[in-house]
PDB file of C-alpha atoms in Angstrom:
ATOM      1  CA  ARG O   1      73.489  98.678 117.388  1.00 37.00           C
ATOM      2  CA  THR O   2      73.900  95.798 114.962  1.00 37.00           C
ATOM      3  CA  SER O   3      72.549  95.516 111.471  1.00 37.00           C
ATOM      4  CA  ILE O   4      69.534  96.846 109.847  1.00 33.00           C
ATOM      5  CA  MET O   5      66.752  95.139 108.011  1.00 35.00           C
ATOM      6  CA  ARG O   6      64.769  96.248 105.043  1.00 34.00           C
ATOM      7  CA  ARG O   7      61.576  94.981 103.497  1.00 34.00           C
ATOM      8  CA  ALA O   8      62.909  93.463 100.287  1.00 33.00           C
ATOM      9  CA  LEU O   9      60.104  90.985  99.588  1.00 37.00           C
ATOM     10  CA  PRO O  10      56.479  92.058  99.136  1.00 41.00           C
ATOM     11  CA  LEU O  11      54.102  92.737 102.007  1.00 50.00           C
ATOM     12  CA  LEU O  12      54.882  90.041 104.560  1.00 62.00           C
ATOM     13  CA  LEU O  13      58.422  88.805 104.137  1.00 59.00           C
ATOM     14  CA  PHE O  14      61.540  90.456 105.550  1.00 57.00           C
ATOM     15  CA  SER O  15      65.013  90.028 104.092  1.00 52.00           C
ATOM     16  CA  LEU O  16      68.219  90.643 106.044  1.00 44.00           C
ATOM     17  CA  LEU O  17      70.942  92.942 104.878  1.00 41.00           C
ATOM     18  CA  CYS O  18      74.497  91.653 105.111  1.00 39.00           C
ATOM     19  CA  ALA O  19      75.865  93.364 108.208  1.00 41.00           C
ATOM     20  CA  ALA O  20      77.621  92.274 111.368  1.00 49.00           C
ATOM     21  CA  PRO O  21      75.371  89.721 113.073  1.00 59.00           C
ATOM     22  CA  ALA O  22      75.466  88.701 116.723  1.00 60.00           C
ATOM     23  CA  LEU O  23      76.216  85.121 117.636  1.00 56.00           C
ATOM     24  CA  ALA O  24      73.561  82.722 118.826  1.00 53.00           C
ATOM     25  CA  GLN O  25      73.398  81.402 122.393  1.00 62.00           C
ATOM     26  CA  GLU O  26      73.283  85.015 123.532  1.00 64.00           C
ATOM     27  CA  PRO O  27      70.468  86.418 125.718  1.00 79.00           C
ATOM     28  CA  ILE O  28      68.899  89.499 124.185  1.00 91.00           C
ATOM     29  CA  SER O  29      67.379  92.042 126.562  1.00 91.00           C
ATOM     30  CA  ALA O  30      65.548  95.023 125.085  1.00 92.00           C
ATOM     31  CA  PRO O  31      64.064  97.125 127.927  1.00 93.00           C
ATOM     32  CA  SER O  32      63.438  99.909 125.417  1.00 92.00           C
ATOM     33  CA  ALA O  33      60.971  97.545 123.718  1.00 93.00           C
ATOM     34  CA  GLY O  34      59.801  95.668 126.796  1.00 94.00           C
ATOM     35  CA  PHE O  35      60.949  92.135 126.034  1.00 96.00           C
ATOM     36  CA  GLU O  36      63.802  89.668 126.193  1.00 95.00           C
ATOM     37  CA  LEU O  37      64.564  86.286 124.640  1.00 94.00           C
ATOM     38  CA  THR O  38      67.427  83.930 123.917  1.00 94.00           C
ATOM     39  CA  VAL O  39      68.595  82.704 120.515  1.00 92.00           C
ATOM     40  CA  ASP O  40      70.178  79.383 121.404  1.00 91.00           C
ATOM     41  CA  ILE O  41      70.028  77.465 118.132  1.00 92.00           C
ATOM     42  CA  GLN O  42      73.218  76.116 116.610  1.00 90.00           C
ATOM     43  CA  GLY O  43      73.882  77.785 113.285  1.00 90.00           C
ATOM     44  CA  TRP O  44      71.533  80.718 113.958  1.00 93.00           C
ATOM     45  CA  GLU O  45      72.508  84.376 114.305  1.00 90.00           C
ATOM     46  CA  HIS O  46      70.464  87.435 115.155  1.00 91.00           C
ATOM     47  CA  ARG O  47      70.405  91.048 114.086  1.00 90.00           C
ATOM     48  CA  THR O  48      68.616  94.109 115.430  1.00 90.00           C
ATOM     49  CA  GLN O  49      67.438  97.462 114.192  1.00 90.00           C
ATOM     50  CA  GLU O  50      66.811 100.543 116.322  1.00 89.00           C
ATOM     51  CA  THR O  51      64.481 103.447 115.611  1.00 87.00           C
ATOM     52  CA  ASP O  52      64.672 106.635 117.698  1.00 85.00           C
ATOM     53  CA  GLY O  53      66.830 104.890 120.286  1.00 84.00           C
ATOM     54  CA  ARG O  54      64.500 101.921 120.696  1.00 88.00           C
ATOM     55  CA  LEU O  55      64.784  98.400 119.356  1.00 90.00           C
ATOM     56  CA  SER O  56      62.228  98.178 116.566  1.00 92.00           C
ATOM     57  CA  VAL O  57      63.113  94.916 114.802  1.00 92.00           C
ATOM     58  CA  LEU O  58      64.887  91.745 115.876  1.00 93.00           C
ATOM     59  CA  ALA O  59      65.536  88.980 113.346  1.00 92.00           C
ATOM     60  CA  ALA O  60      67.124  85.575 113.811  1.00 93.00           C
ATOM     61  CA  GLY O  61      67.823  82.617 111.591  1.00 93.00           C
ATOM     62  CA  PRO O  62      70.486  80.540 109.862  1.00 93.00           C
ATOM     63  CA  PRO O  63      72.647  82.884 107.740  1.00 90.00           C
ATOM     64  CA  ALA O  64      73.465  79.985 105.432  1.00 90.00           C
ATOM     65  CA  MET O  65      69.853  80.209 104.202  1.00 91.00           C
ATOM     66  CA  GLY O  66      70.282  83.830 103.091  1.00 86.00           C
ATOM     67  CA  GLY O  67      67.117  85.087 104.779  1.00 88.00           C
ATOM     68  CA  LEU O  68      64.892  82.352 103.349  1.00 92.00           C
ATOM     69  CA  VAL O  69      64.402  81.029 106.896  1.00 94.00           C
ATOM     70  CA  GLN O  70      63.835  83.747 109.462  1.00 94.00           C
ATOM     71  CA  LEU O  71      62.108  84.636 112.705  1.00 95.00           C
ATOM     72  CA  ALA O  72      61.403  88.348 113.088  1.00 94.00           C
ATOM     73  CA  ILE O  73      59.825  90.466 115.831  1.00 95.00           C
ATOM     74  CA  GLN O  74      58.751  93.960 114.807  1.00 94.00           C
ATOM     75  CA  VAL O  75      57.887  96.363 117.647  1.00 94.00           C
ATOM     76  CA  THR O  76      55.626  99.370 117.146  1.00 93.00           C
ATOM     77  CA  ASP O  77      53.795 101.668 119.556  1.00 92.00           C
ATOM     78  CA  SER O  78      50.241 100.683 120.438  1.00 90.00           C
ATOM     79  CA  GLY O  79      47.746 101.953 122.954  1.00 84.00           C
ATOM     80  CA  LYS O  80      45.826  98.684 122.737  1.00 89.00           C
ATOM     81  CA  SER O  81      46.175  95.460 124.679  1.00 89.00           C
ATOM     82  CA  GLY O  82      44.760  91.964 124.769  1.00 92.00           C
ATOM     83  CA  PRO O  83      43.712  89.373 122.176  1.00 94.00           C
ATOM     84  CA  ALA O  84      40.992  91.617 120.720  1.00 95.00           C
ATOM     85  CA  ALA O  85      43.704  93.984 119.487  1.00 96.00           C
ATOM     86  CA  GLY O  86      45.361  91.028 117.776  1.00 96.00           C
ATOM     87  CA  ASP O  87      42.073  90.129 116.096  1.00 96.00           C
ATOM     88  CA  ALA O  88      41.804  93.697 114.806  1.00 96.00           C
ATOM     89  CA  ALA O  89      45.355  93.549 113.435  1.00 95.00           C
ATOM     90  CA  LEU O  90      44.565  90.319 111.599  1.00 95.00           C
ATOM     91  CA  ASP O  91      41.372  91.823 110.174  1.00 95.00           C
ATOM     92  CA  GLU O  92      43.380  94.785 108.895  1.00 93.00           C
ATOM     93  CA  LEU O  93      45.944  92.459 107.360  1.00 92.00           C
ATOM     94  CA  ALA O  94      43.230  90.443 105.626  1.00 93.00           C
ATOM     95  CA  ALA O  95      41.825  93.617 104.104  1.00 92.00           C
ATOM     96  CA  GLN O  96      45.264  94.722 102.903  1.00 89.00           C
ATOM     97  CA  VAL O  97      46.074  91.476 101.097  1.00 89.00           C
ATOM     98  CA  ALA O  98      42.592  90.630  99.818  1.00 88.00           C
ATOM     99  CA  GLN O  99      43.498  91.604  96.266  1.00 85.00           C
ATOM    100  CA  GLU O 100      47.065  90.263  96.350  1.00 88.00           C
ATOM    101  CA  PRO O 101      47.191  87.050  94.285  1.00 89.00           C
ATOM    102  CA  SER O 102      50.604  85.998  95.641  1.00 89.00           C
ATOM    103  CA  ILE O 103      49.333  85.795  99.245  1.00 92.00           C
ATOM    104  CA  GLU O 104      46.892  83.246 100.631  1.00 93.00           C
ATOM    105  CA  LEU O 105      45.641  83.584 104.193  1.00 94.00           C
ATOM    106  CA  GLY O 106      44.863  80.324 105.970  1.00 95.00           C
ATOM    107  CA  ASP O 107      43.468  79.420 109.364  1.00 96.00           C
ATOM    108  CA  ARG O 108      43.781  81.625 112.411  1.00 97.00           C
ATOM    109  CA  PHE O 109      45.255  80.256 115.616  1.00 97.00           C
ATOM    110  CA  ASP O 110      46.310  81.253 119.132  1.00 98.00           C
ATOM    111  CA  PHE O 111      49.925  81.165 120.260  1.00 97.00           C
ATOM    112  CA  GLU O 112      51.196  81.654 123.804  1.00 97.00           C
ATOM    113  CA  LEU O 113      53.968  84.178 124.435  1.00 97.00           C
ATOM    114  CA  ASP O 114      55.007  84.532 128.072  1.00 96.00           C
ATOM    115  CA  GLY O 115      51.610  83.291 129.218  1.00 95.00           C
ATOM    116  CA  ARG O 116      49.684  85.729 127.033  1.00 96.00           C
ATOM    117  CA  THR O 117      47.610  84.977 123.971  1.00 96.00           C
ATOM    118  CA  ALA O 118      48.902  86.187 120.630  1.00 97.00           C
ATOM    119  CA  ARG O 119      46.514  85.981 117.683  1.00 97.00           C
ATOM    120  CA  GLY O 120      47.993  84.394 114.578  1.00 97.00           C
ATOM    121  CA  VAL O 121      47.327  83.318 111.020  1.00 96.00           C
ATOM    122  CA  GLU O 122      48.935  80.872 108.598  1.00 96.00           C
ATOM    123  CA  VAL O 123      50.015  82.388 105.307  1.00 94.00           C
ATOM    124  CA  LEU O 124      51.278  81.096 101.983  1.00 95.00           C
ATOM    125  CA  GLN O 125      53.166  83.631  99.884  1.00 93.00           C
ATOM    126  CA  SER O 126      55.012  83.369  96.613  1.00 91.00           C
ATOM    127  CA  ALA O 127      57.987  85.696  96.255  1.00 87.00           C
ATOM    128  CA  SER O 128      61.133  85.669  94.129  1.00 83.00           C
ATOM    129  CA  GLY O 129      60.209  82.289  92.701  1.00 90.00           C
ATOM    130  CA  VAL O 130      59.833  80.654  96.129  1.00 91.00           C
ATOM    131  CA  ARG O 131      56.613  79.566  97.812  1.00 94.00           C
ATOM    132  CA  PHE O 132      56.878  80.475 101.488  1.00 95.00           C
ATOM    133  CA  ARG O 133      54.886  79.269 104.448  1.00 96.00           C
ATOM    134  CA  VAL O 134      54.491  81.938 107.106  1.00 95.00           C
ATOM    135  CA  LYS O 135      53.260  82.019 110.693  1.00 96.00           C
ATOM    136  CA  LEU O 136      52.303  85.573 111.634  1.00 96.00           C
ATOM    137  CA  MET O 137      51.266  86.531 115.184  1.00 97.00           C
ATOM    138  CA  PHE O 138      50.271  89.733 116.963  1.00 97.00           C
ATOM    139  CA  LEU O 139      50.714  90.351 120.690  1.00 97.00           C
ATOM    140  CA  HIS O 140      49.650  93.663 122.237  1.00 96.00           C
ATOM    141  CA  ALA O 141      51.222  94.365 125.626  1.00 93.00           C
ATOM    142  CA  ASN O 142      53.552  96.810 127.412  1.00 91.00           C
ATOM    143  CA  GLY O 143      52.200  99.624 125.216  1.00 91.00           C
ATOM    144  CA  PHE O 144      53.527  97.942 122.064  1.00 94.00           C
ATOM    145  CA  GLN O 145      52.399  95.736 119.233  1.00 95.00           C
ATOM    146  CA  TYR O 146      54.754  92.783 118.823  1.00 96.00           C
ATOM    147  CA  ARG O 147      54.396  91.450 115.299  1.00 96.00           C
ATOM    148  CA  VAL O 148      56.034  88.030 115.356  1.00 96.00           C
ATOM    149  CA  GLN O 149      56.690  86.315 112.046  1.00 95.00           C
ATOM    150  CA  PHE O 150      58.427  83.139 111.000  1.00 96.00           C
ATOM    151  CA  HIS O 151      58.842  82.211 107.353  1.00 95.00           C
ATOM    152  CA  ALA O 152      60.544  79.406 105.469  1.00 95.00           C
ATOM    153  CA  PRO O 153      60.112  77.733 102.082  1.00 96.00           C
ATOM    154  CA  GLU O 154      56.977  75.608 102.189  1.00 96.00           C
ATOM    155  CA  ASP O 155      58.858  72.389 101.430  1.00 95.00           C
ATOM    156  CA  ASN O 156      61.089  72.545 104.522  1.00 94.00           C
ATOM    157  CA  PHE O 157      59.059  74.725 106.889  1.00 97.00           C
ATOM    158  CA  ASP O 158      58.436  71.828 109.299  1.00 97.00           C
ATOM    159  CA  GLU O 159      62.186  71.269 109.584  1.00 96.00           C
ATOM    160  CA  HIS O 160      62.855  74.793 110.840  1.00 97.00           C
ATOM    161  CA  TRP O 161      59.681  75.737 112.752  1.00 98.00           C
ATOM    162  CA  PRO O 162      60.669  73.811 115.941  1.00 97.00           C
ATOM    163  CA  HIS O 163      63.773  76.003 116.197  1.00 97.00           C
ATOM    164  CA  ALA O 164      61.623  79.133 116.012  1.00 97.00           C
ATOM    165  CA  GLU O 165      59.311  77.665 118.657  1.00 97.00           C
ATOM    166  CA  GLN O 166      62.311  77.109 120.925  1.00 96.00           C
ATOM    167  CA  VAL O 167      63.358  80.752 120.606  1.00 96.00           C
ATOM    168  CA  LEU O 168      59.814  82.009 121.170  1.00 97.00           C
ATOM    169  CA  ALA O 169      59.499  79.835 124.290  1.00 97.00           C
ATOM    170  CA  SER O 170      62.151  82.096 125.846  1.00 96.00           C
ATOM    171  CA  PHE O 171      60.186  85.304 125.055  1.00 97.00           C
ATOM    172  CA  ARG O 172      59.488  87.315 128.212  1.00 96.00           C
ATOM    173  CA  LEU O 173      57.890  90.701 128.750  1.00 95.00           C
ATOM    174  CA  ILE O 174      60.059  92.888 130.986  1.00 94.00           C
ATOM    175  CA  GLN O 175      59.825  96.289 132.611  1.00 92.00           C
ATOM    176  CA  LEU O 176      60.423  99.207 130.288  1.00 89.00           C
ATOM    177  CA  ASP O 177      63.463 101.363 130.850  1.00 74.00           C
ATOM    178  CA  GLU O 178      63.018 104.934 132.058  1.00 79.00           C
ATOM    179  CA  ALA O 179      63.225 106.496 128.602  1.00 69.00           C
ATOM    180  CA  ALA O 180      60.539 104.165 127.236  1.00 64.00           C
ATOM    181  CA  GLN O 181      58.278 104.823 130.223  1.00 67.00           C
ATOM    182  CA  GLN O 182      58.607 108.580 129.784  1.00 68.00           C
ATOM    183  CA  ARG O 183      57.901 108.275 126.079  1.00 70.00           C
ATOM    184  CA  GLN O 184      54.736 106.287 126.715  1.00 64.00           C
ATOM    185  CA  GLN O 185      53.582 108.765 129.375  1.00 60.00           C
ATOM    186  CA  LEU O 186      53.986 111.624 126.903  1.00 59.00           C
ATOM    187  CA  GLN O 187      52.085 109.690 124.248  1.00 56.00           C
ATOM    188  CA  SER O 188      49.293 108.980 126.715  1.00 59.00           C
ATOM    189  CA  LEU O 189      49.033 112.658 127.687  1.00 53.00           C
ATOM    190  CA  ALA O 190      49.023 113.705 124.033  1.00 53.00           C
ATOM    191  CA  ALA O 191      46.225 111.231 123.268  1.00 51.00           C
ATOM    192  CA  ARG O 192      44.145 112.659 126.126  1.00 54.00           C
ATOM    193  CA  CYS O 193      44.766 116.297 125.172  1.00 58.00           C
ATOM    194  CA  GLY O 194      41.410 118.041 124.941  1.00 53.00           C
ATOM    195  CA  SER O 195      39.444 115.016 126.118  1.00 54.00           C
ATOM    196  CA  GLN O 196      38.703 116.579 129.514  1.00 56.00           C
ATOM    197  CA  ILE O 197      37.146 119.701 127.996  1.00 57.00           C
ATOM    198  CA  ASP O 198      33.337 119.924 128.069  1.00 63.00           C
ATOM    199  CA  TRP O 199      32.500 121.611 124.787  1.00 62.00           C
ATOM    200  CA  ALA O 200      29.431 123.820 124.773  1.00 62.00           C
ATOM    201  CA  ALA O 201      26.692 123.134 122.246  1.00 64.00           C
ATOM    202  CA  ASP O 202      26.541 126.795 121.092  1.00 64.00           C
ATOM    203  CA  TRP O 203      27.749 130.318 121.873  1.00 66.00           C
ATOM    204  CA  ASP O 204      24.969 131.091 124.369  1.00 66.00           C
ATOM    205  CA  ALA O 205      25.766 127.954 126.368  1.00 68.00           C
ATOM    206  CA  ALA O 206      29.462 128.809 126.353  1.00 66.00           C
ATOM    207  CA  ALA O 207      28.782 132.353 127.561  1.00 66.00           C
ATOM    208  CA  ALA O 208      26.524 131.075 130.334  1.00 69.00           C
ATOM    209  CA  ALA O 209      29.158 128.575 131.475  1.00 66.00           C
ATOM    210  CA  ALA O 210      31.835 131.291 131.477  1.00 62.00           C
ATOM    211  CA  GLY O 211      29.649 133.573 133.547  1.00 63.00           C
ATOM    212  CA  ALA O 212      29.019 130.861 136.095  1.00 63.00           C
ATOM    213  CA  ALA O 213      32.719 130.036 136.477  1.00 56.00           C
TER     214      ALA O 213
END
C-alpha cells in the first residue's frame, strides 16, 4: 500500500501527503474497488489509500505542483446505480455548499467513463489564497460510488485538464475480487434483513396468522 491522503483543504479539494509515490506509465488494477486505469503522463505520479483492505482513494498528478494540480478517485460503497444516482449526489453536494461563500457551483455536465454516464458539475473554489477550478463527477456502478475530481488553479486549468482526460480515458470497470464480492453480498443481505417479514397490523391479526401457520 502506498501513501495516504488527507483532506487538507475545505470541502472539495484533496491534498497529498508526502509519502512514497508510484511512478507514472504504470497500469493500476484495483479489483477490490472494481476499476483499473493507467497513469501515463510524463511528470505525473500516483498514490493510493486503502480502507479495510480495499482501495478507497487514488490520486495522480505532477508532484512538482505540490497537490495544486490533482486527479482523484474516491471509492465508497453504494447500493445505487445509473445516472439518477449521480444526479442525487450532485443535489446533495449543492445543499452542502449552499452557504459556503468560497465555493461556487457552475453548470452540470455529462462525462463518459468506460461507456457509462457520470454526472458532473463545474466548481470554483477559493482555498489557501488560490482560486481553483474543479471538475467533479459521480459514477455509480459495481456497487460503488466513484467520485472523480480534478482540480487546478483557475489560471492554468486548461493546460492540465487534457492530461486528466487522457488518464480518465483509460478508466475501465472490472470484475470485483472474491473478497469484494463477498462483502457486497453480506451488505445486500443486511439491507434486506426483515424486509421479507409481513408485519401484522395488531395483536389479534398476529395471533390469527400464528394459529393458521
